[in-house]
CSV table of C-alpha atoms in Angstrom, one decimal:
chain,number,residue,atom,x,y,z
A,1,MET,CA,-43.5,6.8,8.3
A,2,GLN,CA,-41.9,8.1,11.8
A,3,ALA,CA,-40.2,10.9,9.2
A,4,LEU,CA,-43.6,12.3,8.8
A,5,LYS,CA,-44.6,12.8,12.6
A,6,ALA,CA,-43.6,16.4,12.1
A,7,SER,CA,-47.0,18.6,12.0
A,8,SER,CA,-45.6,21.9,10.5
A,9,PHE,CA,-44.1,22.6,7.3
A,10,THR,CA,-43.0,25.5,5.5
A,11,PRO,CA,-43.7,25.1,1.6
A,12,PHE,CA,-40.6,25.3,-1.2
A,13,GLN,CA,-40.5,26.1,-4.8
A,14,LEU,CA,-39.6,23.0,-7.0
A,15,ASN,CA,-38.3,24.0,-10.3
A,16,LEU,CA,-38.3,21.9,-13.2
A,17,ASN,CA,-35.4,23.3,-15.4
A,18,SER,CA,-32.6,23.7,-13.3
A,19,THR,CA,-29.6,21.0,-13.2
A,20,THR,CA,-26.4,21.1,-11.0
A,21,SER,CA,-24.5,20.8,-14.5
A,22,PHE,CA,-26.0,24.3,-15.3
A,23,PRO,CA,-26.5,27.9,-13.9
A,24,LYS,CA,-29.3,28.2,-10.7
A,25,PRO,CA,-32.4,28.1,-12.1
A,26,ASN,CA,-34.6,31.5,-13.0
A,27,LEU,CA,-38.0,31.5,-10.9
A,28,TYR,CA,-39.9,30.7,-13.6
A,29,PHE,CA,-40.3,27.5,-15.5
A,30,HIS,CA,-39.4,27.0,-19.3
A,31,PRO,CA,-41.6,27.8,-22.1
A,32,ASN,CA,-41.2,24.6,-23.9
A,33,ASN,CA,-42.0,22.7,-20.6
A,34,GLU,CA,-45.4,21.7,-21.0
A,35,ASN,CA,-45.4,19.4,-17.8
A,36,SER,CA,-44.4,22.0,-15.5
A,37,ILE,CA,-45.8,22.6,-12.6
A,38,SER,CA,-46.8,26.0,-10.0
A,39,CYS,CA,-46.0,24.7,-6.6
A,40,PHE,CA,-47.6,27.5,-5.0
A,41,PRO,CA,-51.3,27.5,-6.8
A,42,SER,CA,-54.0,29.5,-5.9
A,43,ILE,CA,-56.9,28.1,-4.0
A,44,HIS,CA,-59.1,29.5,-6.0
A,45,ASN,CA,-58.0,28.6,-9.5
A,46,GLN,CA,-60.7,28.2,-11.5
A,47,ASN,CA,-59.4,25.9,-14.4
A,48,ALA,CA,-59.0,23.4,-11.5
A,49,LYS,CA,-59.8,20.0,-12.6
A,50,PHE,CA,-61.2,19.0,-9.0
A,51,LYS,CA,-63.5,20.6,-6.6
A,52,LEU,CA,-61.2,21.5,-3.7
A,53,PHE,CA,-61.9,19.9,-0.7
A,54,THR,CA,-61.0,20.2,3.3
A,55,ALA,CA,-63.1,17.3,4.8
A,56,ILE,CA,-63.6,13.6,3.8
A,57,SER,CA,-66.7,12.9,4.3
A,58,PRO,CA,-68.5,8.6,4.2
A,59,SER,CA,-70.0,9.8,0.7
A,60,VAL,CA,-66.8,9.9,-0.9
A,61,THR,CA,-66.0,6.1,-0.5
A,62,THR,CA,-69.4,5.6,-2.4
A,63,GLU,CA,-69.5,8.0,-4.8
A,64,SER,CA,-68.5,7.1,-8.4
A,65,VAL,CA,-64.9,7.2,-10.0
A,66,THR,CA,-64.4,10.0,-12.4
A,67,PRO,CA,-63.4,7.6,-15.4
A,68,PHE,CA,-59.7,8.0,-17.4
A,69,ASP,CA,-59.7,11.2,-19.3
A,70,GLU,CA,-57.9,10.4,-22.4
A,71,ASN,CA,-58.0,14.1,-23.2
A,72,GLU,CA,-55.6,14.4,-20.3
A,73,LYS,CA,-53.7,10.9,-20.3
A,74,PHE,CA,-50.4,11.0,-18.2
A,75,ASP,CA,-47.8,9.5,-20.1
A,76,TRP,CA,-45.9,6.9,-17.7
A,77,TYR,CA,-43.3,6.8,-20.8
A,78,ALA,CA,-42.7,10.4,-21.4
A,79,GLN,CA,-41.0,11.0,-17.6
A,80,TRP,CA,-37.5,11.0,-15.8
A,81,TYR,CA,-37.1,8.3,-13.9
A,82,PRO,CA,-34.2,7.9,-10.9
A,83,ILE,CA,-32.2,5.2,-10.6
A,84,MET,CA,-29.7,5.5,-8.1
A,85,PRO,CA,-27.8,8.6,-6.3
A,86,ILE,CA,-24.5,8.5,-7.5
A,87,CYS,CA,-23.1,7.9,-4.4
A,88,ASP,CA,-23.9,4.2,-4.4
A,89,LEU,CA,-22.3,3.7,-7.7
A,90,ASP,CA,-19.4,2.2,-8.4
A,91,LYS,CA,-17.1,3.5,-11.8
A,92,ARG,CA,-15.5,0.3,-11.8
A,93,ARG,CA,-18.0,-2.3,-12.6
A,94,PRO,CA,-21.4,-1.9,-14.4
A,95,HIS,CA,-24.8,-2.3,-12.5
A,96,GLY,CA,-27.7,-3.7,-13.5
A,97,LYS,CA,-31.1,-2.2,-12.7
A,98,LYS,CA,-34.9,-2.6,-13.1
A,99,VAL,CA,-37.0,0.5,-13.7
A,100,MET,CA,-40.9,0.5,-15.0
A,101,GLY,CA,-40.3,-2.9,-15.8
A,102,ILE,CA,-37.1,-2.6,-18.0
A,103,ASP,CA,-34.1,-3.7,-17.0
A,104,VAL,CA,-31.0,-1.3,-17.6
A,105,VAL,CA,-27.6,-1.4,-17.1
A,106,VAL,CA,-25.5,1.7,-15.9
A,107,TRP,CA,-22.0,2.5,-16.0
A,108,TRP,CA,-19.4,5.2,-16.3
A,109,ASP,CA,-18.0,5.9,-19.3
A,110,ARG,CA,-14.5,7.4,-18.5
A,111,ASN,CA,-14.1,8.5,-21.8
A,112,GLU,CA,-16.9,10.7,-21.9
A,113,LYS,CA,-16.9,10.9,-18.4
A,114,GLU,CA,-20.7,10.4,-17.9
A,115,TRP,CA,-22.8,7.8,-16.5
A,116,LYS,CA,-24.6,5.8,-19.6
A,117,VAL,CA,-28.0,3.9,-19.0
A,118,MET,CA,-28.2,1.2,-22.0
A,119,ASP,CA,-30.9,-1.7,-22.3
A,120,ASP,CA,-29.3,-4.5,-20.4
A,121,SER,CA,-29.1,-7.3,-23.0
A,122,CYS,CA,-26.3,-7.4,-25.5
A,123,PRO,CA,-27.9,-7.4,-29.1
A,124,HIS,CA,-25.5,-10.6,-29.6
A,125,ARG,CA,-27.5,-13.4,-27.7
A,126,LEU,CA,-29.6,-10.8,-25.2
A,127,ALA,CA,-26.9,-11.2,-22.2
A,128,PRO,CA,-27.0,-8.9,-19.4
A,129,LEU,CA,-24.3,-6.5,-20.0
A,130,SER,CA,-24.4,-5.6,-16.7
A,131,GLU,CA,-22.9,-9.1,-15.7
A,132,GLY,CA,-20.1,-7.6,-17.9
A,133,ARG,CA,-17.2,-5.6,-17.2
A,134,ILE,CA,-15.2,-2.3,-17.9
A,135,ASP,CA,-12.3,-3.1,-20.3
A,136,GLN,CA,-9.2,-1.6,-20.3
A,137,TRP,CA,-10.4,0.9,-22.9
A,138,GLY,CA,-12.8,2.3,-21.1
A,139,ARG,CA,-15.7,0.3,-23.0
A,140,LEU,CA,-18.3,-2.4,-21.7
A,141,GLN,CA,-17.4,-5.6,-22.5
A,142,CYS,CA,-20.1,-8.1,-22.6
A,143,VAL,CA,-19.3,-11.2,-20.5
A,144,TYR,CA,-20.7,-13.7,-22.3
A,145,HIS,CA,-18.7,-13.6,-26.1
A,146,GLY,CA,-16.5,-10.3,-25.2
A,147,TRP,CA,-17.8,-8.2,-27.5
A,148,CYS,CA,-17.7,-4.3,-26.9
A,149,PHE,CA,-19.6,-1.0,-26.5
A,150,ASN,CA,-18.9,2.7,-26.0
A,151,GLY,CA,-20.8,5.2,-24.3
A,152,SER,CA,-23.2,5.5,-27.7
A,153,GLY,CA,-23.7,2.0,-27.9
A,154,ASP,CA,-21.9,1.2,-31.3
A,155,CYS,CA,-20.2,-2.0,-31.3
A,156,LYS,CA,-16.5,-1.1,-31.3
A,157,PHE,CA,-15.2,-4.9,-31.2
A,158,ILE,CA,-16.4,-8.6,-31.7
A,159,PRO,CA,-13.8,-11.0,-30.8
A,160,GLN,CA,-15.3,-13.8,-33.1
A,161,ALA,CA,-15.0,-11.4,-36.4
A,162,PRO,CA,-11.9,-11.7,-38.6
A,163,ARG,CA,-9.3,-9.4,-38.8
A,164,ASP,CA,-9.7,-9.4,-42.5
A,165,GLY,CA,-13.2,-9.8,-43.0
A,166,PRO,CA,-16.4,-7.6,-43.4
A,167,PRO,CA,-16.6,-5.2,-40.4
A,168,VAL,CA,-19.7,-6.2,-39.5
A,169,HIS,CA,-19.3,-4.6,-35.5
A,170,THR,CA,-20.7,-1.2,-37.5
A,171,SER,CA,-24.1,-2.9,-38.4
A,172,LYS,CA,-26.5,-0.8,-36.9
A,173,ARG,CA,-27.9,-4.6,-35.2
A,174,ALA,CA,-24.6,-4.8,-33.3
A,175,CYS,CA,-25.6,-1.7,-31.3
A,176,ALA,CA,-26.6,-1.9,-27.9
A,177,THR,CA,-29.8,0.6,-27.0
A,178,VAL,CA,-29.0,3.5,-25.2
A,179,TYR,CA,-31.4,5.6,-22.9
A,180,PRO,CA,-31.4,9.4,-22.5
A,181,SER,CA,-29.9,10.0,-19.2
A,182,CYS,CA,-28.6,13.4,-16.5
A,183,VAL,CA,-27.1,13.6,-13.1
A,184,GLN,CA,-29.3,15.7,-11.1
A,185,ASN,CA,-29.3,16.0,-7.7
A,186,GLU,CA,-26.6,13.9,-7.5
A,187,ILE,CA,-29.2,11.2,-8.5
A,188,LEU,CA,-29.0,9.3,-11.6
A,189,TRP,CA,-31.9,9.5,-14.1
A,190,PHE,CA,-32.9,8.3,-17.3
A,191,TRP,CA,-35.8,8.7,-19.7
A,192,PRO,CA,-37.6,5.3,-20.8
A,193,ASN,CA,-37.8,5.4,-24.5
A,194,SER,CA,-34.7,5.1,-26.3
A,195,ASP,CA,-36.4,7.1,-29.7
A,196,PRO,CA,-33.7,9.0,-31.3
A,197,LEU,CA,-36.5,11.9,-30.8
A,198,TYR,CA,-35.5,11.8,-27.1
A,199,LYS,CA,-31.6,11.8,-27.3
A,200,ASP,CA,-31.7,15.8,-26.2
A,201,ILE,CA,-35.3,15.5,-24.0
A,202,TYR,CA,-33.1,17.1,-21.2
A,203,LEU,CA,-32.8,20.2,-22.7
A,204,THR,CA,-36.8,21.0,-22.8
A,205,LYS,CA,-37.9,18.9,-20.4
A,206,ARG,CA,-36.1,17.9,-16.8
A,207,PRO,CA,-36.6,15.8,-13.8
A,208,PRO,CA,-38.2,17.7,-10.4
A,209,TYR,CA,-35.4,20.1,-8.8
A,210,ILE,CA,-35.3,20.2,-5.1
A,211,PRO,CA,-32.3,23.4,-4.9
A,212,GLU,CA,-32.1,21.9,-1.0
A,213,LEU,CA,-30.2,18.7,-2.3
A,214,ASP,CA,-27.6,20.6,-3.8
A,215,ASP,CA,-27.4,23.7,-1.1
A,216,SER,CA,-23.6,23.5,0.5
A,217,SER,CA,-25.4,25.1,3.6
A,218,PHE,CA,-27.4,22.1,3.9
A,219,SER,CA,-26.4,18.5,4.9
A,220,LYS,CA,-27.9,15.4,3.2
A,221,SER,CA,-27.7,11.7,3.3
A,222,PHE,CA,-29.4,9.4,0.9
A,223,ILE,CA,-30.7,5.7,1.6
A,224,VAL,CA,-32.1,3.5,-1.1
A,225,ARG,CA,-34.2,0.3,-0.3
A,226,ASP,CA,-35.9,-2.3,-2.7
A,227,ILE,CA,-39.8,-2.8,-1.1
A,228,SER,CA,-41.7,-5.8,-1.6
A,229,TYR,CA,-44.8,-3.9,-2.3
A,230,GLY,CA,-45.9,-1.6,-5.4
A,231,TYR,CA,-45.2,1.8,-6.2
A,232,GLU,CA,-48.8,2.3,-5.5
A,233,LEU,CA,-48.7,1.3,-1.9
A,234,LEU,CA,-45.5,3.0,-1.4
A,235,ILE,CA,-46.8,6.5,-2.6
A,236,GLU,CA,-49.9,6.2,-0.4
A,237,ASN,CA,-47.6,5.2,2.8
A,238,LEU,CA,-45.9,8.0,2.3
A,239,MET,CA,-48.8,10.5,2.1
A,240,ASP,CA,-50.4,9.1,5.2
A,241,PRO,CA,-48.7,10.8,8.5
A,242,ALA,CA,-51.6,9.4,10.5
A,243,HIS,CA,-50.2,6.3,10.7
A,244,ALA,CA,-46.8,7.1,12.2
A,245,ASP,CA,-48.6,8.0,15.6
A,246,ARG,CA,-51.1,5.1,15.8
A,247,GLU,CA,-50.5,4.9,19.6
A,248,GLY,CA,-51.6,8.1,20.5
A,249,GLY,CA,-53.6,9.2,17.7
A,250,ARG,CA,-54.9,12.9,17.1
A,251,PRO,CA,-56.8,15.0,14.1
A,252,LEU,CA,-54.7,16.0,11.4
A,253,ASP,CA,-55.9,19.0,9.3
A,254,ILE,CA,-55.1,18.2,5.7
A,255,THR,CA,-56.5,20.4,3.1
A,256,VAL,CA,-55.9,19.4,-0.6
A,257,THR,CA,-55.3,22.7,-2.6
A,258,LYS,CA,-54.2,21.5,-6.3
A,259,LEU,CA,-55.4,18.2,-8.2
A,260,ASP,CA,-54.6,17.9,-12.1
A,261,VAL,CA,-52.6,15.5,-14.5
A,262,ASN,CA,-49.4,17.6,-13.2
A,263,GLY,CA,-49.6,16.7,-9.7
A,264,ILE,CA,-51.1,17.3,-6.1
A,265,THR,CA,-50.3,20.0,-3.6
A,266,ALA,CA,-51.9,19.7,0.3
A,267,ASN,CA,-51.7,22.4,3.1
A,268,GLN,CA,-50.9,20.4,6.7
A,269,GLY,CA,-51.5,23.1,9.3
A,270,PRO,CA,-49.3,26.1,7.9
A,271,GLY,CA,-46.9,23.9,5.6
A,272,ARG,CA,-47.3,22.3,2.3
A,273,ASN,CA,-46.9,18.6,0.9
A,274,THR,CA,-46.5,18.3,-2.8
A,275,PHE,CA,-46.6,15.4,-5.1
A,276,VAL,CA,-44.7,15.6,-8.9
A,277,PRO,CA,-45.5,12.3,-10.6
A,278,PRO,CA,-44.4,10.2,-11.1
A,279,CYS,CA,-41.9,10.0,-8.7
A,280,MET,CA,-41.6,12.8,-6.3
A,281,TYR,CA,-43.4,13.2,-2.9
A,282,TYR,CA,-42.0,15.8,-1.0
A,283,SER,CA,-42.8,18.0,2.6
A,284,SER,CA,-40.5,20.6,4.5
A,285,PHE,CA,-40.3,22.0,7.6
A,286,SER,CA,-39.0,25.0,9.7
A,287,PHE,CA,-38.4,26.5,13.3
A,288,GLY,CA,-36.8,29.1,14.8
A,289,GLY,CA,-35.5,32.4,13.6
A,290,PRO,CA,-37.4,35.1,12.1
A,291,HIS,CA,-39.5,34.2,9.1
A,292,GLY,CA,-37.2,34.2,5.8
A,293,LYS,CA,-37.1,33.2,2.2
A,294,THR,CA,-36.7,30.0,0.8
A,295,SER,CA,-33.7,28.7,-1.0
A,296,ALA,CA,-35.8,28.3,-4.0
A,297,GLU,CA,-37.0,31.7,-3.8
A,298,SER,CA,-33.5,33.4,-3.0
A,299,SER,CA,-32.1,31.3,-6.1
A,300,GLY,CA,-32.5,33.7,-8.5
A,301,ALA,CA,-30.8,37.6,-8.9
A,302,VAL,CA,-31.6,38.7,-5.5
A,303,GLN,CA,-29.8,36.5,-3.2
A,304,GLU,CA,-31.1,36.3,0.6
A,305,LYS,CA,-28.6,38.1,3.2
A,306,PRO,CA,-26.8,35.8,5.4
A,307,SER,CA,-28.3,35.7,9.2
A,308,ALA,CA,-27.4,34.4,12.2
A,309,GLU,CA,-30.7,33.8,13.3
A,310,LYS,CA,-31.8,32.1,9.9
A,311,LYS,CA,-34.3,29.7,9.9
A,312,LYS,CA,-33.3,26.4,10.8
A,313,LYS,CA,-35.4,24.2,7.7
A,314,ALA,CA,-35.2,20.7,6.9
A,315,ILE,CA,-36.7,18.8,3.6
A,316,LEU,CA,-38.4,15.1,3.6
A,317,VAL,CA,-37.6,14.3,0.0
A,318,PHE,CA,-39.2,11.0,-0.8
A,319,ILE,CA,-38.6,9.6,-4.5
A,320,CYS,CA,-40.7,6.3,-5.3
A,321,ILE,CA,-39.7,4.1,-8.2
A,322,PRO,CA,-41.7,1.8,-9.9
A,323,VAL,CA,-39.8,-1.4,-10.3
A,324,SER,CA,-42.3,-3.8,-11.3
A,325,PRO,CA,-45.9,-5.4,-9.8
A,326,ALA,CA,-45.3,-5.6,-6.1
A,327,HIS,CA,-41.7,-4.4,-6.6
A,328,SER,CA,-40.9,-1.0,-5.6
A,329,ARG,CA,-37.8,1.3,-4.8
A,330,ILE,CA,-37.6,4.3,-2.6
A,331,ILE,CA,-35.1,6.7,-2.4
A,332,PHE,CA,-35.0,8.8,0.5
A,333,SER,CA,-33.0,12.4,2.2
A,334,THR,CA,-33.6,14.7,4.8
A,335,PRO,CA,-31.7,18.1,3.6
A,336,ARG,CA,-30.9,20.2,6.5
A,337,ASN,CA,-29.6,22.9,7.4
A,338,PHE,CA,-28.9,22.5,11.0
A,339,ALA,CA,-26.5,19.7,12.7
A,340,VAL,CA,-24.4,19.2,9.7
A,341,TRP,CA,-21.6,18.3,11.5
A,342,ALA,CA,-23.4,15.1,12.1
A,343,ASP,CA,-23.3,13.6,8.7
A,344,LEU,CA,-19.7,14.9,8.6
A,345,ILE,CA,-18.5,12.6,11.5
A,346,ILE,CA,-21.5,10.0,12.0
A,347,PRO,CA,-20.9,7.1,8.8
A,348,ARG,CA,-24.0,6.6,6.5
A,349,TRP,CA,-24.6,3.0,7.8
A,350,ILE,CA,-25.1,4.8,11.1
A,351,PHE,CA,-28.5,6.3,9.9
A,352,HIS,CA,-29.7,3.4,8.0
A,353,LEU,CA,-29.9,1.3,10.7
A,354,GLY,CA,-32.8,3.6,11.8
A,355,GLN,CA,-34.2,4.6,8.8
A,356,ASN,CA,-34.6,0.5,7.6
A,357,LEU,CA,-36.0,-0.4,11.0
A,358,ILE,CA,-39.0,2.3,10.1
A,359,LEU,CA,-39.3,0.9,6.5
A,360,ASP,CA,-39.6,-2.5,8.2
A,361,SER,CA,-42.2,-1.5,10.4
A,362,ASP,CA,-45.0,-1.7,7.4
A,363,THR,CA,-43.5,-3.8,4.6
A,364,TYR,CA,-45.5,-7.2,6.0
A,365,LEU,CA,-49.2,-5.4,6.0
A,366,LEU,CA,-48.7,-3.5,3.2
A,367,HIS,CA,-47.6,-6.4,1.1
A,368,VAL,CA,-50.6,-8.4,2.1
A,369,GLU,CA,-53.1,-4.7,1.8
A,370,GLU,CA,-51.9,-4.6,-1.9
A,371,HIS,CA,-53.0,-8.6,-2.6
A,372,LYS,CA,-56.4,-7.7,-1.2
A,373,LEU,CA,-56.4,-4.3,-3.2
A,374,LYS,CA,-56.0,-6.3,-6.3
A,375,GLU,CA,-58.8,-8.5,-5.7
A,376,ILE,CA,-61.3,-5.3,-5.8
A,377,GLY,CA,-59.5,-3.5,-8.3
A,378,SER,CA,-58.0,-0.2,-8.3
A,379,TYR,CA,-61.0,1.5,-9.6
A,380,ASN,CA,-63.1,0.5,-6.7
A,381,TRP,CA,-60.5,1.9,-3.9
A,382,LEU,CA,-63.1,4.7,-3.1
A,383,LYS,CA,-65.9,2.1,-2.6
A,384,ALA,CA,-63.9,-0.2,-0.9
A,385,CYS,CA,-61.9,1.6,1.7
A,386,TYR,CA,-63.9,3.7,4.5
A,387,VAL,CA,-61.6,7.3,4.9
A,388,PRO,CA,-64.2,9.8,6.9
A,389,THR,CA,-61.3,12.0,8.5
A,390,LYS,CA,-59.1,15.0,6.7
A,391,ALA,CA,-56.1,12.5,7.6
A,392,ASP,CA,-56.9,10.9,4.5
A,393,ALA,CA,-57.0,13.5,2.2
A,394,ILE,CA,-54.2,13.2,0.4
A,395,VAL,CA,-54.3,9.7,-0.3
A,396,VAL,CA,-57.9,10.0,-1.4
A,397,ALA,CA,-56.7,12.6,-3.9
A,398,PHE,CA,-53.7,10.5,-4.8
A,399,ARG,CA,-56.1,8.0,-6.1
A,400,ARG,CA,-58.4,10.5,-7.8
A,401,TRP,CA,-55.3,11.6,-9.6
A,402,LEU,CA,-54.3,8.0,-10.2
A,403,ASN,CA,-58.0,6.9,-11.4
A,404,LYS,CA,-58.3,10.3,-13.5
A,405,TYR,CA,-55.2,10.7,-15.5
A,406,ALA,CA,-52.7,7.6,-15.2
A,407,GLY,CA,-55.1,4.7,-15.4
A,408,GLY,CA,-55.6,3.3,-12.4
A,409,GLU,CA,-52.1,1.8,-12.2
A,410,VAL,CA,-48.7,2.1,-13.5
A,411,ASP,CA,-49.0,1.3,-17.3
A,412,TRP,CA,-46.3,-2.1,-17.8
A,413,ARG,CA,-47.5,-2.4,-21.5
A,414,GLY,CA,-48.3,-5.2,-21.4
A,415,LYS,CA,-44.8,-6.9,-19.4
A,416,TYR,CA,-46.9,-8.8,-17.1
A,417,ASN,CA,-49.9,-10.9,-17.2
A,418,GLY,CA,-51.5,-8.9,-14.3
A,419,ASP,CA,-50.6,-11.6,-11.0
A,420,LEU,CA,-48.8,-10.3,-7.7
A,421,PRO,CA,-46.2,-12.7,-6.6
A,422,PRO,CA,-47.3,-15.0,-4.1
A,423,THR,CA,-46.4,-13.9,-0.8
A,424,PRO,CA,-42.9,-15.2,0.9
A,425,PRO,CA,-42.4,-15.6,4.2
A,426,ARG,CA,-41.7,-13.4,6.3
A,427,GLU,CA,-38.1,-12.7,7.1
A,428,GLN,CA,-37.8,-12.9,3.4
A,429,LEU,CA,-39.9,-9.6,3.2
A,430,LEU,CA,-37.9,-8.1,5.8
A,431,ASP,CA,-34.7,-8.8,4.4
A,432,ARG,CA,-31.9,-6.0,4.6
A,433,TYR,CA,-29.0,-7.3,2.9
A,434,TRP,CA,-30.5,-7.9,-1.0
A,435,THR,CA,-32.9,-5.3,-0.5
A,436,HIS,CA,-30.4,-2.2,1.1
A,437,THR,CA,-26.8,-3.5,2.2
A,438,VAL,CA,-25.6,-5.3,-1.3
A,439,ASN,CA,-26.1,-2.0,-3.2
A,440,CYS,CA,-25.4,0.7,-0.6
A,441,THR,CA,-21.8,1.4,-0.8
A,442,SER,CA,-21.6,2.6,3.1
A,443,CYS,CA,-23.5,-0.2,4.6
A,444,ASN,CA,-21.4,-3.0,2.4
A,445,LEU,CA,-18.7,-1.7,3.6
A,446,ALA,CA,-19.7,-2.0,7.3
A,447,TYR,CA,-20.7,-5.4,6.5
A,448,LYS,CA,-17.6,-6.3,5.2
A,449,GLY,CA,-15.6,-4.6,7.6
A,450,LEU,CA,-17.8,-6.0,10.3
A,451,ASN,CA,-17.5,-9.7,9.0
A,452,ALA,CA,-13.4,-9.2,8.7
A,453,PHE,CA,-13.2,-8.0,12.1
A,454,GLU,CA,-15.4,-10.9,13.3
A,455,VAL,CA,-12.6,-13.3,11.5
A,456,ILE,CA,-9.7,-11.4,13.5
A,457,LEU,CA,-11.7,-11.7,16.6
A,458,GLN,CA,-12.1,-15.5,16.4
A,459,ILE,CA,-8.5,-16.3,15.1
A,460,ALA,CA,-7.4,-13.6,18.3
A,461,SER,CA,-9.1,-15.6,20.7
A,462,ILE,CA,-7.7,-18.9,20.0
A,463,GLY,CA,-4.3,-17.2,20.0
A,464,VAL,CA,-5.1,-16.2,23.1
A,465,ILE,CA,-6.2,-19.3,24.4
A,466,GLY,CA,-2.7,-21.2,23.1
A,467,ILE,CA,-0.6,-18.6,24.6
A,468,VAL,CA,-2.3,-18.8,28.3
A,469,ALA,CA,-2.3,-22.6,27.7
A,470,ALA,CA,1.3,-22.4,27.0
A,471,ALA,CA,2.1,-19.6,29.7
A,472,LYS,CA,0.3,-21.8,32.4
A,473,GLN,CA,2.1,-25.1,30.8
A,474,GLY,CA,5.4,-23.5,31.1
A,475,THR,CA,4.9,-22.4,34.8
A,476,LEU,CA,4.1,-25.4,36.3
A,477,SER,CA,6.9,-27.3,34.8
A,478,VAL,CA,8.9,-25.1,36.2
A,479,VAL,CA,7.3,-25.4,39.4
A,480,ALA,CA,7.4,-29.3,38.9
A,481,SER,CA,11.0,-29.4,38.1
A,482,ALA,CA,11.7,-27.8,41.8
A,483,SER,CA,9.8,-30.2,43.0
A,484,LEU,CA,11.6,-33.5,42.0
A,485,LEU,CA,14.7,-32.3,43.4
A,486,MET,CA,13.0,-32.2,47.0
A,487,VAL,CA,10.2,-34.7,47.2
A,488,PRO,CA,10.9,-38.1,44.8
A,489,TYR,CA,7.2,-38.7,44.8
A,490,LEU,CA,6.3,-35.9,43.0
A,491,ALA,CA,7.8,-36.9,40.1
A,492,GLN,CA,5.3,-39.1,39.1
A,493,ILE,CA,2.5,-35.7,38.7
A,494,ARG,CA,1.2,-35.5,35.6
A,495,ILE,CA,1.0,-31.6,34.4
A,496,SER,CA,-2.2,-30.8,32.3
A,497,PRO,CA,-2.5,-27.5,30.3
A,498,THR,CA,-6.2,-27.5,31.0
A,499,SER,CA,-6.5,-29.2,34.4
A,500,GLY,CA,-3.5,-28.2,36.1
A,501,PHE,CA,-1.8,-30.8,39.0
A,502,ARG,CA,-3.4,-34.1,38.6
A,503,ILE,CA,-2.0,-37.0,41.3
A,504,PRO,CA,-1.4,-40.2,39.4
A,505,ASP,CA,-3.7,-43.4,41.3
A,506,CYS,CA,-1.9,-45.7,43.4
């Protein structure tokens, strides 16, 4: 992506045990969190699962791929997945989303004052609850037969049930399925397992936390876009800074320093890029001022003293969501501690114009590439692709991680037959209304406003034409009346509002 042109990144720490609802995190990881990782691993870690490498040679493309390791299996359904930034969710209505092949409905429970994530299926006749509404008591009501549910999934009302009959709405079969959910970094996350055992999973394992997204000294703006190619290609594209400078490219020195089931870290120049599976990939860069602590490092007991010469810093945060085969979603943000005023005075949709243009630039070729990779198989990626330079180091590392720990691809649990949908016309692939505008509160408001303004201009233009014509006709009528008193012949002149004076035929 164009945003990855920055070649100097300064590392910052990812804390997996913090939330916007709790006090700021400490600098250690929760002891119960088995998947916690350090973002500053030792380059000489003796327990590393892979040999660290600083260069990619042609032999890498032909070596055998490490088989899937059942003892270190990455469980796709034991992770937190983001759904949407809360700035793009409307509390007045339910929203239907798909993540990991699961159709969910997101709605605001005003009684509990929390966002709820439920299975998008009414237990009555399986109608999508996302097509329903929020009733006057703050319950989610199915649009089909009016069944109502509270935030715990309990059915509170069945219109067709007799008032003096048995309370059929209290049956467990009448309950809607609820998933654990939380809001962190102003993003709604959910846990894709509705088993009651995971009801309080947030207390022991939390989504990846980016301190800068909650730091008031950083400005940030989210963009969400549905992508017409799969999660694996989306991750690769974001990990690849070389394609952003394809015209006058230069060698890139990328060194992978850690690769295990918990993710990947790589150095690019003096900085570091980090992948926290399954969704988070981030980088940071800083410039100007003295070298100081990152906000993550200063979030403990000792706070960094304010300084007029504080280093300027920006973070590139890419959150990649597997939706279904050949479909993914990206949540992108660039928190920064400089030019903060820009987000306060410039509408968010203005930034989205350029960001969408960047996303458009690779959409078609990656969609086509995905179909080619499907034919060769995910485990044959290293054999089919020739990756001889360091610029591809982190992309190769991601494919190694995917093959060794995650089964080579997203685990859809048999929901799909393995085939990719056919390639639609290019114009459909690049459609922005259904992939972004309709779900973005800023762009949707601007779209409706511009459409209304267009109608107003059309009406105003018709009115102006009428006024000009009427004024012209009125002016000429006065002139003609005066002329009739002086020249009888002029009495036969016809006046037209469009053509002016016209002498009748003799």
